[in-house]
Short mmCIF file of C-alpha atoms in Angstrom, two decimals:
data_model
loop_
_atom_site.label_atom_id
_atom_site.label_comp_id
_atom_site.label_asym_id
_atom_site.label_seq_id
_atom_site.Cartn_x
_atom_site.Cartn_y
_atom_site.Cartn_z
CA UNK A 1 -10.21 -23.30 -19.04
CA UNK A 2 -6.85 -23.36 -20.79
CA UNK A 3 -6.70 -22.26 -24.66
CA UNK A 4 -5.30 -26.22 -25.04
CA UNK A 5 -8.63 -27.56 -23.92
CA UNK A 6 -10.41 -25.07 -26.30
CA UNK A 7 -8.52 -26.62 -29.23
CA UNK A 8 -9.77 -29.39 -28.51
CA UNK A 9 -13.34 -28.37 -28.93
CA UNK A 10 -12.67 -26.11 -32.03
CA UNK A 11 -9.76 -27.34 -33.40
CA UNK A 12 -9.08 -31.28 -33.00
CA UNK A 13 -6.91 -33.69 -34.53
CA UNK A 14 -9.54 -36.26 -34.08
CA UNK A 15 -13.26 -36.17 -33.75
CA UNK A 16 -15.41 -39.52 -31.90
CA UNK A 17 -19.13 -39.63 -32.75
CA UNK A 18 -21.15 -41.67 -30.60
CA UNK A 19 -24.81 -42.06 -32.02
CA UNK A 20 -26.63 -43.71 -34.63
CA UNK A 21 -25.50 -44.25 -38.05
CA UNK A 22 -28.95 -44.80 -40.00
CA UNK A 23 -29.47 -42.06 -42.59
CA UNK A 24 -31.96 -39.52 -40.74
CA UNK A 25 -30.62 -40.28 -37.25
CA UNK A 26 -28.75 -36.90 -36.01
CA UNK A 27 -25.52 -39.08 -35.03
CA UNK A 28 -25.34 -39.78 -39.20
CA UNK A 29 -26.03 -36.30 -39.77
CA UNK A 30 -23.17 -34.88 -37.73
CA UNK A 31 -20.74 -37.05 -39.24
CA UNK A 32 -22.63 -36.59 -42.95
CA UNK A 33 -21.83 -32.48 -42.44
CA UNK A 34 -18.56 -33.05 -41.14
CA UNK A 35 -17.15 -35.02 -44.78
CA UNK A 36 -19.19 -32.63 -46.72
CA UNK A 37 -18.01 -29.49 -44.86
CA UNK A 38 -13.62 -31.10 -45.36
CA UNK A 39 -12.47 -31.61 -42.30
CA UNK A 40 -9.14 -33.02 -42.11
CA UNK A 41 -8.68 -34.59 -39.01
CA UNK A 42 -9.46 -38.42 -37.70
CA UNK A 43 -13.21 -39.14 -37.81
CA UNK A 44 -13.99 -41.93 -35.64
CA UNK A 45 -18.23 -42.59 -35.93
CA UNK A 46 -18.71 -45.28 -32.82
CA UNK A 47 -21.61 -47.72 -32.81
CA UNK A 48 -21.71 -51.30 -31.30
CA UNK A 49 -23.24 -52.41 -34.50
CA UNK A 50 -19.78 -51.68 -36.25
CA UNK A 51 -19.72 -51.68 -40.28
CA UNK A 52 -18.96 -48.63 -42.18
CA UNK A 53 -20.49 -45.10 -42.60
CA UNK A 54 -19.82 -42.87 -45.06
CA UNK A 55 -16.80 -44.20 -45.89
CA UNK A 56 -15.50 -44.52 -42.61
CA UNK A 57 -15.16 -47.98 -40.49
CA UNK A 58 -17.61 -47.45 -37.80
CA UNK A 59 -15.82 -48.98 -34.12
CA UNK A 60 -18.14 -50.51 -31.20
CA UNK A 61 -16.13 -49.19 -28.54
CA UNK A 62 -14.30 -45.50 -28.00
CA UNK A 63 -11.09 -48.43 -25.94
CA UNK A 64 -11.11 -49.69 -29.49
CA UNK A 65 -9.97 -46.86 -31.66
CA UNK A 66 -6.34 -47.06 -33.65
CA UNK A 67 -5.86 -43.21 -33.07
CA UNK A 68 -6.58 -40.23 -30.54
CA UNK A 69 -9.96 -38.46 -30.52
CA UNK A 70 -9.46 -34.68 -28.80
CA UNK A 71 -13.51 -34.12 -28.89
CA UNK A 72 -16.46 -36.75 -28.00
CA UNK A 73 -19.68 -35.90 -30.40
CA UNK A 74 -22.71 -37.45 -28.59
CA UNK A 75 -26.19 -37.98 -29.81
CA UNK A 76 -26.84 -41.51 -27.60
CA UNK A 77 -30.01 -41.15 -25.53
CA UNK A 78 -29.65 -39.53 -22.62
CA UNK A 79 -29.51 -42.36 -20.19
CA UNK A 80 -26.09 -43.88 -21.67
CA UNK A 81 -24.63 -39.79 -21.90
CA UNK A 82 -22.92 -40.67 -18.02
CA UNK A 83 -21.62 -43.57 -18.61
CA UNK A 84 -19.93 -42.53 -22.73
CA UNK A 85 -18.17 -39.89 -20.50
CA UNK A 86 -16.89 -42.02 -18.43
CA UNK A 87 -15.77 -44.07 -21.11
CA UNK A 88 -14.48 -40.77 -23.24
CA UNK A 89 -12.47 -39.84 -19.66
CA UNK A 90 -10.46 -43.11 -19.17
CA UNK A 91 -9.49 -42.69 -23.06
CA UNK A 92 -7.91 -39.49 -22.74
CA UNK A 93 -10.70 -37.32 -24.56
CA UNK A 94 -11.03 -34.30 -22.49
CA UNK A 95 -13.63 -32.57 -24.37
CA UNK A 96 -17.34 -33.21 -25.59
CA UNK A 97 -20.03 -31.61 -27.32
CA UNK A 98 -23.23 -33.28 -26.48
CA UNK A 99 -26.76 -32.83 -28.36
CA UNK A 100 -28.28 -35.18 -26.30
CA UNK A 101 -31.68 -33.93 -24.12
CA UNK A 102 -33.67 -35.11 -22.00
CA UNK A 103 -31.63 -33.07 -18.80
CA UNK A 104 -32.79 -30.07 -16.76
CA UNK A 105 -34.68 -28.74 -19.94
CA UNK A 106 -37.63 -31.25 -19.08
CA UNK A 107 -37.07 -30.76 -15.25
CA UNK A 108 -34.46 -33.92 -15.16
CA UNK A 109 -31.90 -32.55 -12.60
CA UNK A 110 -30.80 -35.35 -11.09
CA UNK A 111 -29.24 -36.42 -14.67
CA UNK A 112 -27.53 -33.53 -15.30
CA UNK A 113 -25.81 -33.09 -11.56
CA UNK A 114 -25.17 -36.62 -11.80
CA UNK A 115 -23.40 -36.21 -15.65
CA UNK A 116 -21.75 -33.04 -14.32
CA UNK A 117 -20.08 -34.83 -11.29
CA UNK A 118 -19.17 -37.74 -13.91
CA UNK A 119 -17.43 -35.16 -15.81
CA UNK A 120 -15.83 -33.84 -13.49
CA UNK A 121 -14.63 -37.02 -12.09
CA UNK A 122 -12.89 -37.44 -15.54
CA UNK A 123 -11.56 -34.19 -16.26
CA UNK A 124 -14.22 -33.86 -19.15
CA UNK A 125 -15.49 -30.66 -20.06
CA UNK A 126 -19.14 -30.06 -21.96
CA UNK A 127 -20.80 -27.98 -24.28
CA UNK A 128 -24.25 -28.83 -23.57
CA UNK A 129 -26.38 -31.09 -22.98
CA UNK A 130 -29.39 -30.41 -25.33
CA UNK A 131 -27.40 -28.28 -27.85
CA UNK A 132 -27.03 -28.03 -31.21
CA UNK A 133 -23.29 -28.63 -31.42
CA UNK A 134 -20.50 -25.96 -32.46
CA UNK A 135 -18.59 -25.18 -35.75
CA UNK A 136 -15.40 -23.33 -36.92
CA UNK A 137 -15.87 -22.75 -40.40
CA UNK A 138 -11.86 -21.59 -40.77
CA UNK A 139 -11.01 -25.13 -40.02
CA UNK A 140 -13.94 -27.20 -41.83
CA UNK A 141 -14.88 -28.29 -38.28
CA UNK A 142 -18.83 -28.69 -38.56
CA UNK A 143 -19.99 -31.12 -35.91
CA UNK A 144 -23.41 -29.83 -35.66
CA UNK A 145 -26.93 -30.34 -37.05
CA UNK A 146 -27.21 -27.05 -38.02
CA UNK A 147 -26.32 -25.64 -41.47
CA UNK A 148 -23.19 -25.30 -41.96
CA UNK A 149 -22.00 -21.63 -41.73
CA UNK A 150 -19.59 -19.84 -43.68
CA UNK A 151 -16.46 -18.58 -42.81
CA UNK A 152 -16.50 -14.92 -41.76
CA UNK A 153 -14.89 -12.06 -38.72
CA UNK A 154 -18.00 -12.78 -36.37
CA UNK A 155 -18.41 -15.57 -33.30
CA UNK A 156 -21.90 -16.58 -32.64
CA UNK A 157 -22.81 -17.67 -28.78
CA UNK A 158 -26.42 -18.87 -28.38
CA UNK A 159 -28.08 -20.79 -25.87
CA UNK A 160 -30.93 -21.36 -28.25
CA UNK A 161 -30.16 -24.05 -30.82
CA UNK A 162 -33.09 -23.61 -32.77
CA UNK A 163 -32.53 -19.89 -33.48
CA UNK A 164 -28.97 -20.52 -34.34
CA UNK A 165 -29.77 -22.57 -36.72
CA UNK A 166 -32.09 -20.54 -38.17
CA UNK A 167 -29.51 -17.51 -38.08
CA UNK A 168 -27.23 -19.19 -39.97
CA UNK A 169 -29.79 -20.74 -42.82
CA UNK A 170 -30.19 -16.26 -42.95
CA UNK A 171 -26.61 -15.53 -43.04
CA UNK A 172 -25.77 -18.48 -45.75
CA UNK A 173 -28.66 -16.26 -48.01
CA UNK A 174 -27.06 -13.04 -47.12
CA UNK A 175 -23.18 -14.31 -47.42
CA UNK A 176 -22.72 -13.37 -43.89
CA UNK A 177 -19.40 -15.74 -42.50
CA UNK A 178 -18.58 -16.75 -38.68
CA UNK A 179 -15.76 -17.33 -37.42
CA UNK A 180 -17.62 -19.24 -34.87
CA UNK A 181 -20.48 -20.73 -33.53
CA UNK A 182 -21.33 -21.99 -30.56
CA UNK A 183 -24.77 -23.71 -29.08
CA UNK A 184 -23.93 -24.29 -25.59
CA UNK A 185 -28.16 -25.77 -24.77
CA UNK A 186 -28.30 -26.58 -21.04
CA UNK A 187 -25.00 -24.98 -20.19
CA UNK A 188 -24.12 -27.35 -17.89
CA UNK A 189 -20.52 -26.60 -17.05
CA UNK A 190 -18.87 -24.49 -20.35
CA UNK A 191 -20.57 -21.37 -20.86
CA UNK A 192 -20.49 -17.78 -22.03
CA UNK A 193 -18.30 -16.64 -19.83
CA UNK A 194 -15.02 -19.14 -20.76
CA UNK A 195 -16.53 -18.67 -24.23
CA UNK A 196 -16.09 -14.87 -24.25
CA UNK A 197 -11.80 -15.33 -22.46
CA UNK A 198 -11.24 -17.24 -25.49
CA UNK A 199 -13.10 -15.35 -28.34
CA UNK A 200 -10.96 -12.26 -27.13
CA UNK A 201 -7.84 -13.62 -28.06
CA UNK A 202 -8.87 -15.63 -31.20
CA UNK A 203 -6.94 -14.12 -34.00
CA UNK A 204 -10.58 -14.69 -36.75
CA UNK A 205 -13.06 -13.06 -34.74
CA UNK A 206 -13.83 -9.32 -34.48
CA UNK A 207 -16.88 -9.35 -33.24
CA UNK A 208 -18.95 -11.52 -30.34
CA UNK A 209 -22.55 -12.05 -30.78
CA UNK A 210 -24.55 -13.75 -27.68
CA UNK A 211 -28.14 -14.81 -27.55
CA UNK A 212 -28.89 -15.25 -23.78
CA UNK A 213 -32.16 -15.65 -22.21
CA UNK A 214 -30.76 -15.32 -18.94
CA UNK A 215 -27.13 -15.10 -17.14
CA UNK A 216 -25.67 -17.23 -14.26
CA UNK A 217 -23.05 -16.20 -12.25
CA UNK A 218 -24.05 -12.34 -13.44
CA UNK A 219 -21.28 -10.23 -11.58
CA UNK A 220 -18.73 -12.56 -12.87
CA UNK A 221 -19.91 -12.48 -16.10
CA UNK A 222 -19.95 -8.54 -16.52
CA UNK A 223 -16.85 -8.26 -15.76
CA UNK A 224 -14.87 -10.49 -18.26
CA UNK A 225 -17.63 -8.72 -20.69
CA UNK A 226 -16.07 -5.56 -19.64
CA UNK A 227 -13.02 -6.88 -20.24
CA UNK A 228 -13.45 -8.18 -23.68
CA UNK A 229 -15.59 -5.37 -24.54
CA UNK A 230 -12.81 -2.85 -23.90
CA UNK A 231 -10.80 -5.08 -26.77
CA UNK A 232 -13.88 -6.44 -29.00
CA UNK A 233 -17.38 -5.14 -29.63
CA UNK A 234 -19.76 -7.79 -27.90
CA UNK A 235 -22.97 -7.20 -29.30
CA UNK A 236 -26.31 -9.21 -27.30
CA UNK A 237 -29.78 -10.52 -28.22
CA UNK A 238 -31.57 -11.05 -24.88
CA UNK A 239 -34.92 -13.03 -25.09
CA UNK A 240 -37.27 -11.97 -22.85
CA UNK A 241 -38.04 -8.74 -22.64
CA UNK A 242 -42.00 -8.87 -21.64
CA UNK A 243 -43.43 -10.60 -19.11
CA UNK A 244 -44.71 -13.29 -21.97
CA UNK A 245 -41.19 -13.49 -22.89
CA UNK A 246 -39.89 -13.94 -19.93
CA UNK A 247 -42.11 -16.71 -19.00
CA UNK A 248 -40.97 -18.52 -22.48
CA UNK A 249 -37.99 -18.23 -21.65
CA UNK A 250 -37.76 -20.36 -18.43
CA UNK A 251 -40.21 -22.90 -19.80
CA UNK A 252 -37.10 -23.00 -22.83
CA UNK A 253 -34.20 -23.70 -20.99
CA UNK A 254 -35.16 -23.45 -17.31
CA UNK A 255 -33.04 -19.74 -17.35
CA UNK A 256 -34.34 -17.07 -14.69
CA UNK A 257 -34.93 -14.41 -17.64
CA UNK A 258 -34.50 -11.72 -14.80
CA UNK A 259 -35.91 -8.08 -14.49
CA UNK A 260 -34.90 -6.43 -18.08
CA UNK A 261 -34.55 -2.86 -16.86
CA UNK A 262 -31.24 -4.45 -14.77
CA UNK A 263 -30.15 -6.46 -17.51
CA UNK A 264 -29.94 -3.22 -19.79
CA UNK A 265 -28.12 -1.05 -17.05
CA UNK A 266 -25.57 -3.97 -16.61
CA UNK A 267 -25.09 -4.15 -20.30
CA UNK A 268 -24.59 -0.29 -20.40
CA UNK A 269 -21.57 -0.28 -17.49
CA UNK A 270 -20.15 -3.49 -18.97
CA UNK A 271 -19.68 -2.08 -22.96
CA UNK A 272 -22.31 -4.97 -24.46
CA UNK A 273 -24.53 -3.48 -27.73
CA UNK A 274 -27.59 -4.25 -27.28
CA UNK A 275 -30.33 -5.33 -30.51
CA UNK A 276 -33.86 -6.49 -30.40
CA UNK A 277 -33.05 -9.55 -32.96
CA UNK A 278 -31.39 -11.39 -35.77
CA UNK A 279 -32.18 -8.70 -38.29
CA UNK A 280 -30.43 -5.55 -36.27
CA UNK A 281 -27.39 -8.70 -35.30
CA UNK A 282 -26.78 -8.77 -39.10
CA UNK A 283 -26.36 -5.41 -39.68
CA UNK A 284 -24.67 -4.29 -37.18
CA UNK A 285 -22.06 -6.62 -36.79
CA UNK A 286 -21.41 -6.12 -41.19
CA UNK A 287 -20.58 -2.73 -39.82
CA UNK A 288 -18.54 -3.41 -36.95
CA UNK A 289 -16.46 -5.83 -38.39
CA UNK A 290 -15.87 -3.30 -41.73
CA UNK A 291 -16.20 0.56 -41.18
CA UNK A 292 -13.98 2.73 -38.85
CA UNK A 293 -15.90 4.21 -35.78
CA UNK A 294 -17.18 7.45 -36.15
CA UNK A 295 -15.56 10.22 -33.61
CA UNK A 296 -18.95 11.86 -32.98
CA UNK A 297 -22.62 11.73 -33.86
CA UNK A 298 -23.27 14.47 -36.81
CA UNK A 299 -24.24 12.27 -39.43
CA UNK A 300 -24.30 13.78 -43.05
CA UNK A 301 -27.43 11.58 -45.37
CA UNK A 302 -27.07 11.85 -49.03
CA UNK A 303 -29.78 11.30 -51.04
CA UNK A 304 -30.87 11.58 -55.19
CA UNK A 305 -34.74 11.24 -53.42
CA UNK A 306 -36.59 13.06 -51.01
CA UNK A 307 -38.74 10.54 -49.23
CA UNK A 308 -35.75 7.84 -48.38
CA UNK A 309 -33.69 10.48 -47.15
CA UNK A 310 -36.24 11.69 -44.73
CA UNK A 311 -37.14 8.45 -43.25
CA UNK A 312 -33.62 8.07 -42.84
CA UNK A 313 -32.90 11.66 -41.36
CA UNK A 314 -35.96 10.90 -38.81
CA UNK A 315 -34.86 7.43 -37.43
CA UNK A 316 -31.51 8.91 -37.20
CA UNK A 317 -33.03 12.14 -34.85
CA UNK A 318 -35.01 9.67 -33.19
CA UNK A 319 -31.95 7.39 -32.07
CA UNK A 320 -30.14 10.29 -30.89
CA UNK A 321 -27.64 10.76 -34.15
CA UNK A 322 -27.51 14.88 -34.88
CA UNK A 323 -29.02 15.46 -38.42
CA UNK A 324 -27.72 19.29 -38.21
CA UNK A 325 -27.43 21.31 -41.39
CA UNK A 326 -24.03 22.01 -43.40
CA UNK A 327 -22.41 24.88 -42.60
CA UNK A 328 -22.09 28.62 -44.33
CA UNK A 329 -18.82 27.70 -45.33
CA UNK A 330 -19.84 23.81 -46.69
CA UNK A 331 -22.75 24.87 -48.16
CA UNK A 332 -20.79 27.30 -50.54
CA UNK A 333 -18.40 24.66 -51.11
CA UNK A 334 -21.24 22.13 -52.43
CA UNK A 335 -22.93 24.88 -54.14
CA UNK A 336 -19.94 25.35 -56.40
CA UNK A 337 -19.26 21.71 -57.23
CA UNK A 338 -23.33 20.29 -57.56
CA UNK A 339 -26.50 20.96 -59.43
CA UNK A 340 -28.01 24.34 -58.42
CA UNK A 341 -31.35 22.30 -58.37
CA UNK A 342 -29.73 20.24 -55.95
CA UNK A 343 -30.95 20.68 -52.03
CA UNK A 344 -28.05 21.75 -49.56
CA UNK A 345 -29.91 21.24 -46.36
CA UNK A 346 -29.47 17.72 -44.35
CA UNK A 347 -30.22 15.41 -45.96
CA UNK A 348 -28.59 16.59 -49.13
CA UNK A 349 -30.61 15.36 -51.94
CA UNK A 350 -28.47 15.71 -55.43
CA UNK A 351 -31.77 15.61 -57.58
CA UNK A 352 -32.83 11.91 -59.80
CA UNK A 353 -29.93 13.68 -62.30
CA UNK A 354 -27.39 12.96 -60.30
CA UNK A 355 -24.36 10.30 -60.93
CA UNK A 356 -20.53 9.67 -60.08
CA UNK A 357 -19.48 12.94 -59.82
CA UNK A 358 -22.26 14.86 -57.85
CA UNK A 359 -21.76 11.58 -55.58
CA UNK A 360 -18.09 12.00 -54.83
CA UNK A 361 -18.24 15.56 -54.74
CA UNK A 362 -20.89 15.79 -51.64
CA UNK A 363 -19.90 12.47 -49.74
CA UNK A 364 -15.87 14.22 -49.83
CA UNK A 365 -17.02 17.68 -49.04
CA UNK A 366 -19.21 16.64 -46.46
CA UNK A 367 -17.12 13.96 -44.43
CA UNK A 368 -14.83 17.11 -43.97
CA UNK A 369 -16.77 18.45 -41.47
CA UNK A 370 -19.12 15.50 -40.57
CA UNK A 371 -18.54 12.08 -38.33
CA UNK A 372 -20.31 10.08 -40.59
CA UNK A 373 -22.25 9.59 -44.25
CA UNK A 374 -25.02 7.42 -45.19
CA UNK A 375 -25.72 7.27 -49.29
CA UNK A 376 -28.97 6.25 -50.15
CA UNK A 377 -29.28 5.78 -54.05
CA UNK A 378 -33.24 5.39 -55.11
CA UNK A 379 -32.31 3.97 -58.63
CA UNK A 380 -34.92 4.02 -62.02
CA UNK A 381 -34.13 1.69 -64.23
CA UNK A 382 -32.49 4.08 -67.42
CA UNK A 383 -29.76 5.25 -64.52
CA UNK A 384 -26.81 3.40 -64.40
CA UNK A 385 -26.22 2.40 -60.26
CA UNK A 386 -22.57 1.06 -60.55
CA UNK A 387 -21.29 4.92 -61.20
CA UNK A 388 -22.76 6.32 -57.93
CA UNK A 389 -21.54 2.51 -56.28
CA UNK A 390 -18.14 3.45 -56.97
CA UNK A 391 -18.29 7.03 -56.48
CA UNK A 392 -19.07 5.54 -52.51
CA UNK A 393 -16.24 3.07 -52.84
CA UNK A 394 -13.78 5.75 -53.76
CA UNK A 395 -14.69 8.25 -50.93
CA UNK A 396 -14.97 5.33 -48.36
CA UNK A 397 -11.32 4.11 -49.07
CA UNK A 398 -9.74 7.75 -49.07
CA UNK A 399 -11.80 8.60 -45.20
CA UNK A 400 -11.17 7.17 -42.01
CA UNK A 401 -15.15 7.86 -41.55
CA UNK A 402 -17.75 5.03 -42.09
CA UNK A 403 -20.24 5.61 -44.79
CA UNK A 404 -23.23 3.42 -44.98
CA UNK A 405 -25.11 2.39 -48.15
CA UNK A 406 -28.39 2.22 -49.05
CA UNK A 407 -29.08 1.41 -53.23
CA UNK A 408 -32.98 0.94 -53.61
CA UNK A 409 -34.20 -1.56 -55.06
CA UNK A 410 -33.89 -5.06 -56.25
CA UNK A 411 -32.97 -6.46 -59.79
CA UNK A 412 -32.28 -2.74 -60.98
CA UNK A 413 -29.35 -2.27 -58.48
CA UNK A 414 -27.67 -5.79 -57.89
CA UNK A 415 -24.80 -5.08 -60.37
CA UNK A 416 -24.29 -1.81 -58.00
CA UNK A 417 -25.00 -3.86 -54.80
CA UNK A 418 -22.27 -6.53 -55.74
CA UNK A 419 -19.54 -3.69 -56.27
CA UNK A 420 -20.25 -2.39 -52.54
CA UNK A 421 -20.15 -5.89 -51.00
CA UNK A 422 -16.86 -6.45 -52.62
CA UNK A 423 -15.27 -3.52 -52.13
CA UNK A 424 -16.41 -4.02 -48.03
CA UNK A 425 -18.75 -1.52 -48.21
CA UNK A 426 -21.99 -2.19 -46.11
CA UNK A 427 -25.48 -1.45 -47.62
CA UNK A 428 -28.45 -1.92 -46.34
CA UNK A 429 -32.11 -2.16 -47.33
CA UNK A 430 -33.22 1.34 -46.40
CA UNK A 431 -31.83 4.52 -45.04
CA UNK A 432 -33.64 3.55 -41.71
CA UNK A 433 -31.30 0.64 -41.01
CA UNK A 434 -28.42 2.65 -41.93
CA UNK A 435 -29.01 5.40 -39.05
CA UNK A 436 -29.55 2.74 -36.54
CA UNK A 437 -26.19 0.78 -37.78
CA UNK A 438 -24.44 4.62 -37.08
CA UNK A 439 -26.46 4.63 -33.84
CA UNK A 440 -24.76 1.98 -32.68
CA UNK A 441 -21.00 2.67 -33.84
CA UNK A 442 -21.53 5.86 -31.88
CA UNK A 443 -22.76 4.22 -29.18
CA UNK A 444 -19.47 1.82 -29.66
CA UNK A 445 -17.34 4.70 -29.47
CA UNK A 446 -18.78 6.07 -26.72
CA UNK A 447 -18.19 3.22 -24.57
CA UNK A 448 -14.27 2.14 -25.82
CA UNK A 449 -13.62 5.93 -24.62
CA UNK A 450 -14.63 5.07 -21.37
CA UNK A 451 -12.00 2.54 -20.74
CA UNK A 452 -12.32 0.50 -18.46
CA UNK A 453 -16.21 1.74 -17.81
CA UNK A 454 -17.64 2.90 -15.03
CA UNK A 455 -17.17 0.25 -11.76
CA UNK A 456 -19.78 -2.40 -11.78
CA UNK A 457 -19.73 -2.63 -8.12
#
């Protein structure tokens, strides 16, 4: 697909919804999130009642529209789908998103080949059927029924609607941006891997998240992952691990889930980070998209608490980090410049007592001979949190080594919390989260230094 097409679909001059335009209806909706979310282009809502929506004169017929449309939004029931595209093909409109359903999802296939050759016929390409629409929040382009996302460094591929949606009603709570998202449903002719050639050379995304519950055309696929992986993490949720997952997953979208032992080895050669869910997806790509790589896996933890620090120290063990100790030579180095009740083992707790300077003074002396830090601050409420906060700050912005944060808990840290965030500094809810975010950047490392992988033949 050329990147002209793909404009189309993310960034058009001119937008045609065909669908209903009573309040409720998803056709309304669509058209109600596009005004609210600014786009800019031509909005052309289609209905053969006519009237007015939202401000905009509704038309009865796509031959009857003043201007050109790039994308076709449909929401019609799925019997008249065919015959719009048709209609959207002997316009000109090259591209359209449909929600519609009522294809192979409920065991319909004669639609959907009969749609596909329809579109074909026309030159129209589809996102869809039975999807929940797509959005690029960098040009106010929302025409979805999801909520609308905020702009951000990460692209979000997912054949499940549903759990889109609910990922971004998440990352909205959590500030997490996209730079965009993508509900492709049915997957009836666009899919992930056209998505993926374009995502690689789109200038707002860093990252490239996919949900999948199963992959067509799989040898083709790894290889323009392997591809794109070599110049962007890709980083995948794949449904359908157990045998009850599996079997959801075909009843879902009809997708052969596949043996997941081979899906992980292919993921391996090809360079795709794997996660178990939405939860591990937001934290890793926060990382990804901020910190510098680590070169190795000794990971330093600094601590003012003994129990956080330990969790931490054991999930990072457990994932494979090394939690060694400091060296004779670094451990005379701290001892000169911290508390002598202070612990120089690893982790390297700093004592309650702690502040600023005992901060700055480990995190700087450690990175020296670590590959990566991870400050967990266990705050009480008569210690003020915003001098250890930019203690991290300054040592993260004077090393080209990640250091991830971890300021416990709640009401007595957000001042603290809100000085990280801005300063791009990623924290998390516990030191566990934080070794398997460093985990993973190894595990990025690993596989960019195996350029171009291993040979997936």
């Amino acid at each position: 697909m050329s990147g002209r097409i793909f404009d189309s679909f993310f960034a058009p001059k001119g937008v045609a919804f065909f669908g209903s335009i009573r309040p409720g209806k998803i056709g309304y909706e669509i058209i109600k999130s596009t005004k609210e979310g600014g786009f800019e282009g031509r909005v052309y809502p289609i209905n053969p009642a006519g009237g007015e929506v939202l401000g905009y004169p509704v038309y009865t017929s796509v031959s009857g529209l003043p201007g050109e449309a790039e994308l076709a939004v449909i929401s019609l029931p799925q019997r008249a789908v065919s015959e719009t595209i048709a209609e959207c093909g002997s316009k000109g409109i090259r591209a359209a998103v449909i929600i519609s359903s009522g294809f192979s999802e409920v065991g319909n296939h004669q639609a959907e080949e009969e749609l596909v050759a329809v579109a074909k016929k026309w030159g129209v390409r589809i996102i869809g059927p039975n999807c929940a629409g797509l959005m690029n929040p960098w040009a106010r382009h929302f025409p979805s029924i999801e909520v609308r996302a905020l702009p951000g460094h990460t692209a979000f591929i997912t054949q499940s609607g549903a759990l889109g949606g609910a990922t971004l009603a998440l990352a909205e709570e959590r500030g997490f941006g996209f730079s965009k998202f993508v509900s492709y449903g049915n997957r009836c002719d666009v899919g992930d891997i056209e998505l993926l050639s374009y995502l690689v050379d789109d200038p707002e995304t860093k990252v490239i998240v996919l949900y999948v519950e199963g992959i067509e055309r799989g040898r083709e696929f790894l290889r323009v992952a392997q591809r794109v992986s070599s110049q962007k993490p890709v980083v995948a949720i794949k449904a359908g691990r157990t045998q009850a997952g599996t079997r959801a997953a075909s009843s879902h979208t009809g997708t052969l889930a596949g043996t997941d032992e081979i899906y992980d080895a292919a993921f391996r050669k090809s360079g795709i980070i794997r996660v178990e869910g939405v939860e591990e997806m937001f934290d890793l790509c926060q990382a990804l998209s901020r910190c510098p790589l680590p070169g190795g896996k000794r990971v330093v933890i600094v601590t003012n608490s003994g129990g956080p620090g330990i969790l931490a120290a054991d999930r990072a063990e457990r994932l494979g980090l090394d939690v060694a100790e400091p060296s004779g030579s670094l451990k005379q180095r701290l001892g000169s410049r911290l508390s002598p009740h202070a612990s120089l083992k690893n982790p390297i707790d700093l004592t309650v007592e702690s502040g600023y300077d005992e901060y700055r003074a480990a995190l700087e002396e450690a990175l020296s001979e670590y590959d990566a830090a991870i400050a967990i601050n266990v705050a009480t409420p008569y210690l003020d949190s915003r001098g250890i906060a930019r203690a991290v700050i300054d040592v993260a912005r004077s090393f080209t080594k990640p250091i991830v944060a971890s300021f416990m808990a709640g009401r007595i840290v957000r001042e603290a919390v809100s000085m990280l965030k801005e300063a791009g500094v990623v924290n998390l809810d516990t030191g566990e989260r934080c070794s398997f975010v460093v985990s993973k950047m190894v595990e990025r490392k690993r596989n960019l230094e195996r350029i171009g992988f291993a040979p997936l033949d």
